[in-house]
Amino acid sequence: MQQKIIILDFGSQTTQLIGRRVRELDTFCEILPYNKFPKDDPSVIGVILSGSPFSVYDKEAFRIDLSEIRGKYPVLGICYGAQFMSYALGGKVEPAGTREYGRARLESFERENPLFKGFDDHSQVWMSHGDTITALPEGFRVIASTDKVVNAAYQAEGEKLWGVQFHPEVFHSVQGTLLLKNFVVDICGGRQDWSAASFVDTTVAELKEQLGDDRVILGLSGGVDSSVAAVLLNKAIGSNLTCIFVDHGMLRKNEFRDVMHDYECLGLNVIGVDASAKFFKDLEGVTDPEQKRKIIGRDFVEVFNTEAKKITGAKWLAQGTIYPDRIESLNITGKVIKSHHNVGGLPEEMHLQLCEPLKWLFKDEVRRVGRQMGMPEHLITRHPFPGPGLAVRILGDITPEKVRILQDADDIYIRGLRDYKVRLSGEEARKVLAAGVPATMTDGEIEVSLYDQIWQAGTVLLSTVRSVGVMGDERTYEHPVALRAVTSTDAMTADWAHLPYDFMAKVSNEIINKVKGVNRVCYDISSKPPSTIEWE
Ligand code: XMP
């Protein structure tokens, strides 16, 4: 049976990160809303309570009945999780004099406590809290303190129940992963058998069982998630899988041709549909961003459905939905998370059931699974790309000529990012490797392309703007393009990438010299929030 750690989400921004860290230990975990603990699930081996935006004494604070877990599983409370257990069991939690945010050191800790096995003296931890535990419940003892926080960690005497005020899941808690390993592996007995190879084996077997001889349809986008889902399904059911890849005319330069070629090399049964004429016609004269998105969404469903209906006897619709797309708990504090699935609204009369083989995976795990199945690196490391494609990167109305200009400029930019190599060492190198970027460490250094170092890059055609330039002896009056490159882990927040000046100079030169219709290049230095990654 697949063992699992349950992470109960009280709404903290770092809950997903706890999940990622546990998965990095190759132990399976599920993040569930704080009030959805699976009482009768025999595969649960331990429980982690996350942080929260609330104070324990807030009226609307999330609370649970601790008797469901206390004494039944090992429990670790993090920040609010620790405060809540302490408060609920008779301790005292009060507002700290000042909100403590940032690095701190464990000035003392119980060396023999299994939670701190292998910890160094003065280990650095990351604090982010406005409340502090001022008195522990009876029978609890303090097991670590910082200079400002006496009860930085506690354990219930004789019980497998711990609380930590700091955030072990955050990168700046230097031995945070060790603490989680101590909890998950040593205390809970996690087997560390969750690997890409075991995932592929188990999932292929499950898909065979689930799907039998049924026919399955899958919409491919050229992106990592749908491609990995297709290859997994292909392994399980072969030609019973039919993939549909729609070209709406607003993909990157040569993307439809290149990706179709990749898919064919992977042995996938793909129908490529060039529907660009329809999309261009329906978008003619439309300038409003929302309107563009609606038209593209509607046309996409129409084209996809027409093709899907031709596949007789299909019983399933497969999608490359991944875990962050659906973590229900993200909505517990009422925040609306982007929805970005482009295949939807299939005709009801087809009665298709949904098959989502990647629904438990984080993005980096999807990439590991893709590599495990031997997929080409350029497919696996592709940046995310919006469903409506270049249509949301052309300000103003869309014409085939504008798309051509943007494709040419973007191609120079993206090729440049792939070709430009940087050497990294120390923490920077570690961060890049931890994100799954393919690179080998030699003499403490790695070499990676700019492309692999960033989350996403693209070019925007400001076709509603014209500016004057001079080329040779001629005056020009043409459009600018804006280059965008961001670093991120989930696209929910993003920072603009600090690209090297010599790289920007070279790309700008090449675009202006080679792309007719562009005479100025700008670089977008806005972060998200308050901006978004895409311009429209
Ligand atoms: P924003 O612009 O909201 O984008 O910061 C966040 C991430 O989502 C991608 N994006 C989309 N992806 N269909 C998609 O599949 C869409 O309609 C869509 N709009 C934005 C965007 O590229 C970024 O990665």
XYZ file of C-alpha atoms and ligand atoms in Angstrom:
560
model
C 0.000 0.000 0.000
C 1.199 3.532 -0.817
C 1.951 5.137 2.551
C 1.192 8.809 2.899
C 1.740 11.830 5.060
C -1.284 14.100 5.368
C -0.643 17.830 5.406
C -3.649 19.673 6.798
C -3.828 23.105 5.222
C -4.829 26.005 7.462
C -4.311 28.452 4.593
C -0.635 29.349 4.779
C 1.186 30.486 1.651
C 3.859 27.876 2.326
C 1.608 24.810 2.612
C 2.429 23.718 -0.932
C 6.076 24.053 -0.083
C 5.674 21.600 2.815
C 4.205 19.177 0.287
C 7.096 19.665 -2.091
C 9.662 19.102 0.641
C 8.017 15.856 1.726
C 7.904 14.693 -1.891
C 11.584 15.589 -2.241
C 12.154 12.975 0.448
C 10.513 10.536 -1.984
C 7.607 10.019 0.386
C 4.073 10.456 -0.861
C 1.916 13.129 0.735
C -1.440 14.747 0.231
C -2.393 18.310 1.082
C -5.973 18.463 2.323
C -8.145 21.271 3.694
C -7.746 21.484 7.481
C -11.209 20.002 8.056
C -10.944 17.074 5.636
C -8.786 14.619 7.530
C -9.369 11.127 6.092
C -10.307 9.315 9.294
C -10.442 5.771 8.021
C -7.524 5.746 5.624
C -5.083 3.001 6.701
C -2.307 4.379 4.476
C -1.804 7.516 6.629
C 1.466 7.361 8.581
C 1.733 10.891 9.951
C 0.131 14.335 9.991
C 1.573 17.821 9.516
C -0.443 20.927 10.425
C 0.431 23.958 8.310
C 0.643 27.655 9.107
C -2.263 30.046 8.642
C -3.008 33.728 8.036
C -5.168 33.667 11.199
C -4.384 34.001 14.876
C -5.627 31.126 17.028
C -7.925 33.478 18.943
C -9.499 35.037 15.796
C -13.202 34.304 15.580
C -12.923 32.937 12.063
C -9.703 30.966 12.737
C -9.678 27.409 11.388
C -9.947 24.802 14.130
C -9.956 21.025 14.184
C -10.801 18.306 16.661
C -7.346 17.152 17.718
C -8.694 13.893 19.108
C -8.942 12.669 15.498
C -5.175 12.610 15.210
C -3.598 12.936 18.662
C -2.242 9.623 19.911
C -3.180 7.950 16.611
C -0.430 9.298 14.354
C 2.800 11.200 14.805
C 1.903 14.897 14.485
C 4.025 17.926 13.606
C 2.537 21.412 13.858
C 4.249 24.205 11.960
C 3.799 27.848 13.040
C 0.007 28.240 13.380
C -0.180 24.437 13.533
C 2.079 24.522 16.598
C 0.233 27.476 18.135
C -3.151 25.881 17.547
C -2.220 22.586 19.254
C -0.711 24.446 22.159
C -3.739 26.763 22.517
C -6.322 24.005 22.069
C -4.655 21.842 24.700
C -4.519 24.500 27.382
C -1.415 26.588 26.595
C -1.279 30.328 26.022
C -0.713 32.137 22.710
C -0.363 35.915 22.634
C 0.546 38.591 20.129
C 4.314 39.018 20.048
C 5.564 42.547 20.808
C 6.648 42.872 17.199
C 5.961 40.575 14.296
C 9.006 38.348 13.894
C 9.956 37.866 10.281
C 13.231 36.536 8.931
C 16.248 34.539 9.973
C 16.836 33.392 13.546
C 19.074 30.804 15.166
C 18.265 27.908 17.462
C 20.424 29.047 20.359
C 19.530 25.929 22.321
C 17.819 22.689 21.402
C 17.366 19.192 22.796
C 20.169 17.379 21.021
C 18.843 13.880 21.712
C 15.319 14.697 20.491
C 14.591 12.644 17.327
C 13.240 15.774 15.624
C 16.667 17.431 15.837
C 18.834 14.435 14.954
C 21.938 15.666 13.099
C 21.268 19.349 13.825
C 24.230 21.748 14.043
C 24.676 24.272 16.826
C 22.990 27.621 16.134
C 21.119 26.181 13.162
C 19.460 28.938 11.121
C 15.668 28.869 10.920
C 13.085 31.095 9.232
C 10.479 32.817 11.351
C 7.292 34.486 10.187
C 4.785 35.002 12.955
C 2.852 37.701 14.758
C 1.835 35.525 17.729
C 3.967 33.597 20.108
C 3.378 30.670 22.471
C 3.830 32.176 25.937
C 2.875 29.098 27.977
C 2.856 25.450 26.951
C 0.076 23.067 27.957
C 0.713 20.841 30.924
C 2.891 17.894 30.037
C 4.518 19.684 27.106
C 8.166 20.649 27.222
C 10.175 23.166 25.279
C 12.817 21.519 23.077
C 14.298 24.523 21.256
C 14.599 28.293 21.730
C 15.928 31.242 19.767
C 17.125 34.449 21.410
C 13.646 35.987 20.979
C 11.353 32.961 21.144
C 11.511 30.712 24.186
C 9.019 28.136 22.914
C 10.450 27.825 19.393
C 9.750 24.075 19.442
C 7.986 21.711 21.832
C 7.077 18.085 22.334
C 4.202 16.574 24.301
C 5.796 14.431 26.989
C 5.760 10.738 26.068
C 3.825 11.424 22.858
C 4.739 11.625 19.199
C 3.478 15.195 18.968
C 5.716 18.131 18.116
C 5.282 21.787 17.306
C 7.757 24.214 15.720
C 7.269 27.963 15.584
C 9.624 28.342 12.606
C 9.112 27.177 9.004
C 11.258 24.124 8.172
C 9.818 24.031 4.634
C 11.362 27.368 3.693
C 14.752 27.443 1.978
C 16.233 29.781 4.605
C 15.680 27.211 7.354
C 19.013 25.673 6.538
C 18.351 22.300 8.191
C 14.601 22.405 7.588
C 14.693 19.486 5.173
C 16.624 17.478 7.756
C 13.938 18.230 10.350
C 11.205 17.110 7.958
C 13.219 14.006 7.127
C 13.601 13.224 10.829
C 9.843 13.503 11.204
C 8.710 11.797 8.002
C 11.306 9.026 7.739
C 12.485 8.295 11.290
C 9.432 9.188 13.349
C 6.617 8.273 10.931
C 8.530 5.451 9.203
C 8.115 6.871 5.664
C 9.621 4.431 3.158
C 11.081 6.915 0.627
C 9.917 4.819 -2.298
C 8.101 7.545 -4.221
C 10.306 7.905 -7.285
C 9.664 8.758 -10.913
C 10.389 5.135 -11.857
C 7.963 3.707 -9.297
C 5.370 6.305 -10.303
C 5.614 5.291 -13.965
C 5.321 1.569 -13.141
C 2.393 1.966 -10.760
C 0.533 4.478 -12.921
C 0.900 2.465 -16.111
C -0.424 -0.620 -14.293
C -3.326 1.377 -12.825
C -4.203 2.934 -16.182
C -4.232 -0.501 -17.834
C -6.581 -1.732 -15.161
C -8.795 1.353 -15.221
C -9.038 1.759 -18.986
C -8.949 -1.838 -20.245
C -9.712 -1.742 -23.966
C -11.467 1.647 -23.835
C -10.581 4.409 -26.250
C -9.243 7.657 -24.820
C -8.977 11.180 -26.261
C -6.371 13.665 -25.071
C -5.872 17.303 -26.071
C -2.197 18.075 -26.595
C -0.923 21.626 -26.290
C 2.783 21.152 -26.882
C 3.364 21.864 -23.173
C 5.042 19.599 -20.647
C 1.977 18.403 -18.735
C -0.181 17.227 -21.624
C 2.853 15.706 -23.376
C 3.912 13.693 -20.321
C 0.308 12.570 -19.751
C 0.142 11.413 -23.382
C 3.375 9.415 -23.168
C 2.223 7.715 -19.948
C -1.114 6.782 -21.493
C 0.596 5.631 -24.644
C 2.704 3.268 -22.544
C -0.442 1.916 -20.913
C -2.916 1.630 -23.781
C -0.953 2.326 -27.008
C -3.121 2.974 -30.040
C -6.318 3.203 -27.983
C -5.125 6.699 -27.176
C -5.860 9.387 -29.757
C -4.313 12.802 -29.211
C -5.600 15.977 -30.808
C -3.280 18.930 -31.306
C -5.003 22.073 -32.575
C -2.999 24.790 -34.337
C -4.830 28.063 -33.797
C -2.210 29.933 -35.801
C -0.822 31.734 -32.771
C 1.808 29.267 -31.674
C 5.520 30.097 -31.674
C 7.494 30.052 -34.917
C 7.475 26.514 -36.438
C 6.088 25.160 -33.166
C 3.249 23.160 -34.682
C 5.569 21.434 -37.151
C 8.345 20.785 -34.612
C 6.087 19.529 -31.855
C 4.125 17.290 -34.237
C 7.456 15.816 -35.269
C 8.408 15.218 -31.616
C 5.069 13.563 -30.925
C 5.412 11.299 -33.920
C 8.942 10.310 -32.828
C 7.484 9.416 -29.422
C 5.131 7.023 -31.171
C 1.977 8.918 -30.232
C -1.163 8.584 -32.261
C -1.742 12.318 -32.982
C -4.191 14.159 -35.149
C -2.817 17.619 -35.993
C -5.528 20.097 -36.953
C -4.582 23.322 -38.696
C -7.512 25.572 -37.823
C -5.605 28.850 -38.063
C -7.782 30.305 -40.836
C -10.902 29.991 -38.654
C -9.236 31.638 -35.646
C -7.815 34.533 -37.710
C -11.189 35.125 -39.318
C -13.065 35.145 -36.008
C -10.485 37.409 -34.380
C -10.499 39.985 -37.176
C -10.728 43.523 -35.788
C -11.031 42.359 -32.143
C -8.868 44.396 -29.771
C -10.290 43.727 -26.308
C -8.154 41.160 -24.420
C -11.089 39.374 -22.765
C -12.951 39.233 -26.047
C -9.911 37.676 -27.731
C -9.652 35.040 -25.022
C -13.354 34.226 -25.266
C -13.267 33.821 -29.040
C -10.192 31.617 -28.901
C -11.673 29.483 -26.109
C -14.937 29.052 -27.980
C -13.270 28.242 -31.312
C -10.907 25.843 -29.605
C -13.733 23.853 -28.061
C -15.552 23.814 -31.393
C -12.565 22.520 -33.351
C -11.632 20.017 -30.652
C -15.179 18.691 -30.450
C -15.470 18.249 -34.191
C -12.363 16.088 -34.129
C -13.288 14.265 -30.924
C -16.665 13.244 -32.315
C -14.895 11.485 -35.194
C -13.274 9.127 -32.703
C -15.969 6.556 -32.376
C -16.454 4.705 -29.141
C -14.259 7.002 -27.044
C -15.069 6.613 -23.359
C -12.499 8.846 -21.676
C -11.092 12.338 -21.923
C -7.545 12.492 -20.553
C -6.007 15.732 -19.316
C -2.592 16.806 -18.088
C -4.000 18.387 -14.918
C -1.324 18.568 -12.227
C -1.519 18.861 -8.454
C -1.167 22.647 -8.056
C -4.019 23.091 -10.568
C -6.410 21.414 -8.222
C -5.295 21.786 -4.642
C -8.698 22.446 -3.290
C -7.244 23.823 -0.111
C -5.808 26.831 -1.901
C -9.302 28.175 -1.912
C -9.921 27.845 1.786
C -9.074 31.463 2.461
C -11.307 32.537 -0.386
C -8.568 33.346 -2.883
C -9.402 32.642 -6.484
C -6.623 30.843 -8.286
C -6.164 31.150 -12.053
C -7.976 28.611 -14.148
C -6.123 27.712 -17.281
C -7.484 24.579 -18.760
C -8.206 24.988 -22.374
C -10.023 21.804 -23.160
C -13.514 22.062 -21.839
C -17.145 21.891 -22.737
C -17.037 18.582 -24.592
C -20.465 17.604 -25.889
C -22.408 15.919 -23.138
C -23.754 13.269 -25.475
C -20.234 11.827 -25.659
C -20.460 10.899 -21.961
C -16.732 10.982 -21.449
C -15.171 10.182 -18.112
C -12.171 12.173 -16.961
C -8.730 10.563 -16.655
C -5.987 12.679 -15.030
C -2.861 10.555 -14.518
C -0.687 13.458 -13.293
C -3.135 14.833 -10.778
C -0.882 14.117 -7.802
C 2.309 15.577 -9.247
C 4.065 18.893 -8.884
C 5.589 20.453 -11.992
C 9.144 19.319 -11.213
C 7.873 15.782 -10.635
C 6.102 15.832 -14.005
C 9.455 16.711 -15.535
C 11.184 13.874 -13.647
C 8.549 11.447 -14.900
C 9.037 12.708 -18.467
C 12.791 12.174 -18.198
C 12.252 8.733 -16.719
C 10.261 7.799 -19.829
C 13.049 9.059 -22.096
C 11.246 12.107 -23.474
C 13.501 14.657 -25.198
C 14.884 17.323 -22.893
C 13.623 20.222 -25.041
C 10.027 19.011 -24.584
C 10.477 18.545 -20.848
C 12.083 21.890 -20.118
C 9.726 23.958 -22.263
C 8.482 27.117 -20.641
C 4.763 27.403 -19.928
C 2.868 29.012 -22.812
C -0.639 30.474 -22.590
C -3.488 28.606 -24.257
C -4.476 31.620 -26.411
C -0.831 31.843 -27.480
C 0.589 34.921 -29.156
C -2.902 36.436 -29.349
C -2.448 37.680 -25.784
C 1.008 38.978 -26.659
C -0.130 41.268 -29.480
C -1.698 44.477 -28.221
C -4.514 45.569 -30.514
C -6.078 43.542 -33.292
C -4.524 40.394 -34.643
C -3.457 39.772 -38.218
C -1.323 36.989 -39.732
C 1.329 39.607 -40.537
C 1.565 40.773 -36.905
C 1.824 37.162 -35.773
C 4.642 36.625 -38.269
C 6.532 39.676 -36.952
C 6.107 38.544 -33.365
C 7.107 34.954 -34.167
C 10.327 36.147 -35.812
C 11.275 38.463 -32.930
C 10.351 35.848 -30.326
C 12.337 33.165 -32.121
C 15.500 35.284 -31.923
C 14.890 35.945 -28.232
C 14.162 32.330 -27.270
C 17.051 30.912 -29.308
C 19.301 33.502 -27.677
C 18.184 32.401 -24.211
C 18.907 28.784 -25.067
C 22.349 29.563 -26.502
C 23.574 31.853 -23.716
C 25.276 29.811 -20.997
C 25.991 30.971 -17.477
C 28.218 29.397 -14.842
C 26.805 29.250 -11.334
C 28.254 28.131 -8.041
C 27.303 27.860 -4.367
C 23.759 28.587 -3.309
C 22.727 29.784 -6.767
C 23.819 26.503 -8.327
C 22.096 24.517 -5.589
C 18.830 26.351 -6.142
C 18.914 25.704 -9.878
C 19.715 22.006 -9.397
C 17.025 21.646 -6.742
C 14.513 22.939 -9.286
C 15.381 19.927 -11.458
C 17.346 21.802 -14.126
C 19.511 19.309 -16.000
C 23.137 20.232 -15.259
C 26.101 18.502 -13.751
C 28.222 19.966 -11.034
C 31.925 20.128 -11.933
C 34.379 21.606 -9.425
C 31.456 23.118 -7.532
C 30.142 24.894 -10.631
C 27.351 24.207 -13.078
C 26.730 25.521 -16.563
C 23.135 26.206 -17.540
C 21.425 28.183 -20.266
C 19.538 31.345 -19.413
C 16.465 29.573 -20.785
C 16.703 26.825 -18.168
C 17.309 29.305 -15.394
C 14.056 31.156 -15.819
C 10.442 30.134 -15.468
C 9.058 31.681 -18.607
C 10.013 34.124 -21.360
C 8.178 35.651 -24.262
C 7.949 38.625 -26.562
C 5.095 41.120 -26.785
C 4.287 43.125 -29.920
C 3.105 46.614 -29.034
C 1.251 46.963 -32.286
C -0.833 49.901 -31.016
C 2.359 51.933 -30.561
C 4.699 53.322 -33.226
C 7.936 55.154 -32.778
C 10.499 56.793 -34.978
C 13.846 55.218 -35.738
C 16.576 55.431 -38.322
C 18.013 52.558 -40.334
C 20.816 53.372 -42.741
C 19.706 56.649 -44.270
C 16.039 55.948 -43.813
C 13.599 57.096 -41.207
C 11.453 54.282 -39.822
C 8.101 54.509 -38.063
C 7.407 51.070 -36.676
C 6.417 49.030 -33.650
C 8.327 48.234 -30.481
C 8.513 44.776 -28.949
C 8.790 44.166 -25.210
C 10.821 41.221 -23.971
C 9.533 39.484 -20.846
C 11.386 36.946 -18.705
C 10.356 35.954 -15.201
C 11.501 33.721 -12.401
C 8.810 31.899 -10.457
C 7.909 28.564 -8.928
C 4.219 28.425 -9.711
C 3.306 31.487 -11.844
C 1.176 32.821 -8.996
C 3.900 35.283 -8.123
C 6.847 36.134 -10.353
C 9.830 38.429 -10.486
C 11.437 39.820 -13.624
C 14.650 38.008 -14.479
C 17.867 39.991 -14.236
C 19.203 39.097 -17.670
C 22.807 40.061 -18.469
C 23.207 43.368 -20.335
C 25.433 41.848 -23.041
C 22.714 39.300 -23.780
C 20.037 41.993 -24.040
C 22.243 44.122 -26.272
C 22.856 41.236 -28.663
C 19.201 40.196 -28.851
C 17.979 43.749 -29.313
C 20.436 44.296 -32.158
C 19.494 41.094 -33.878
C 15.753 41.719 -33.616
C 15.927 45.265 -34.983
C 18.274 44.259 -37.801
C 16.428 41.148 -38.877
C 12.740 41.612 -38.127
C 11.067 43.944 -40.544
C 8.353 45.906 -38.734
C 10.199 46.305 -35.428
C 12.489 49.241 -34.693
C 12.680 49.298 -30.895
C 13.152 46.707 -28.136
C 12.176 47.225 -24.481
C 12.573 44.983 -21.443
C 9.651 44.527 -19.051
C 10.808 45.002 -15.456
C 7.499 44.477 -13.680
C 6.911 41.764 -11.127
C 3.698 39.867 -10.406
C 1.840 41.182 -8.488
C 0.997 43.927 -9.320
C 1.576 43.101 -13.008
C 0.772 39.723 -14.537
C 3.115 37.559 -16.583
C 1.142 37.959 -19.807
C 0.307 41.456 -21.026
C -3.290 40.625 -21.880
P -0.638 35.598 -15.774
O -0.587 36.399 -17.028
O -2.020 35.441 -15.207
O -0.182 34.118 -16.183
O 0.349 36.065 -14.743
C 0.112 33.098 -15.269
C 0.550 31.870 -16.035
O -0.542 31.318 -16.759
C -0.261 31.320 -18.159
N -1.504 31.678 -18.824
C -2.311 30.780 -19.409
N -2.178 29.460 -19.575
N -4.231 29.394 -20.738
C -3.140 28.771 -20.248
O -3.008 27.550 -20.434
C -4.441 30.726 -20.605
O -5.433 31.271 -21.054
C -3.412 31.455 -19.904
N -3.262 32.768 -19.584
C -2.074 32.885 -18.909
C 0.845 32.340 -18.339
O 1.600 32.105 -19.518
C 1.631 32.146 -17.070
O 2.455 30.996 -17.143
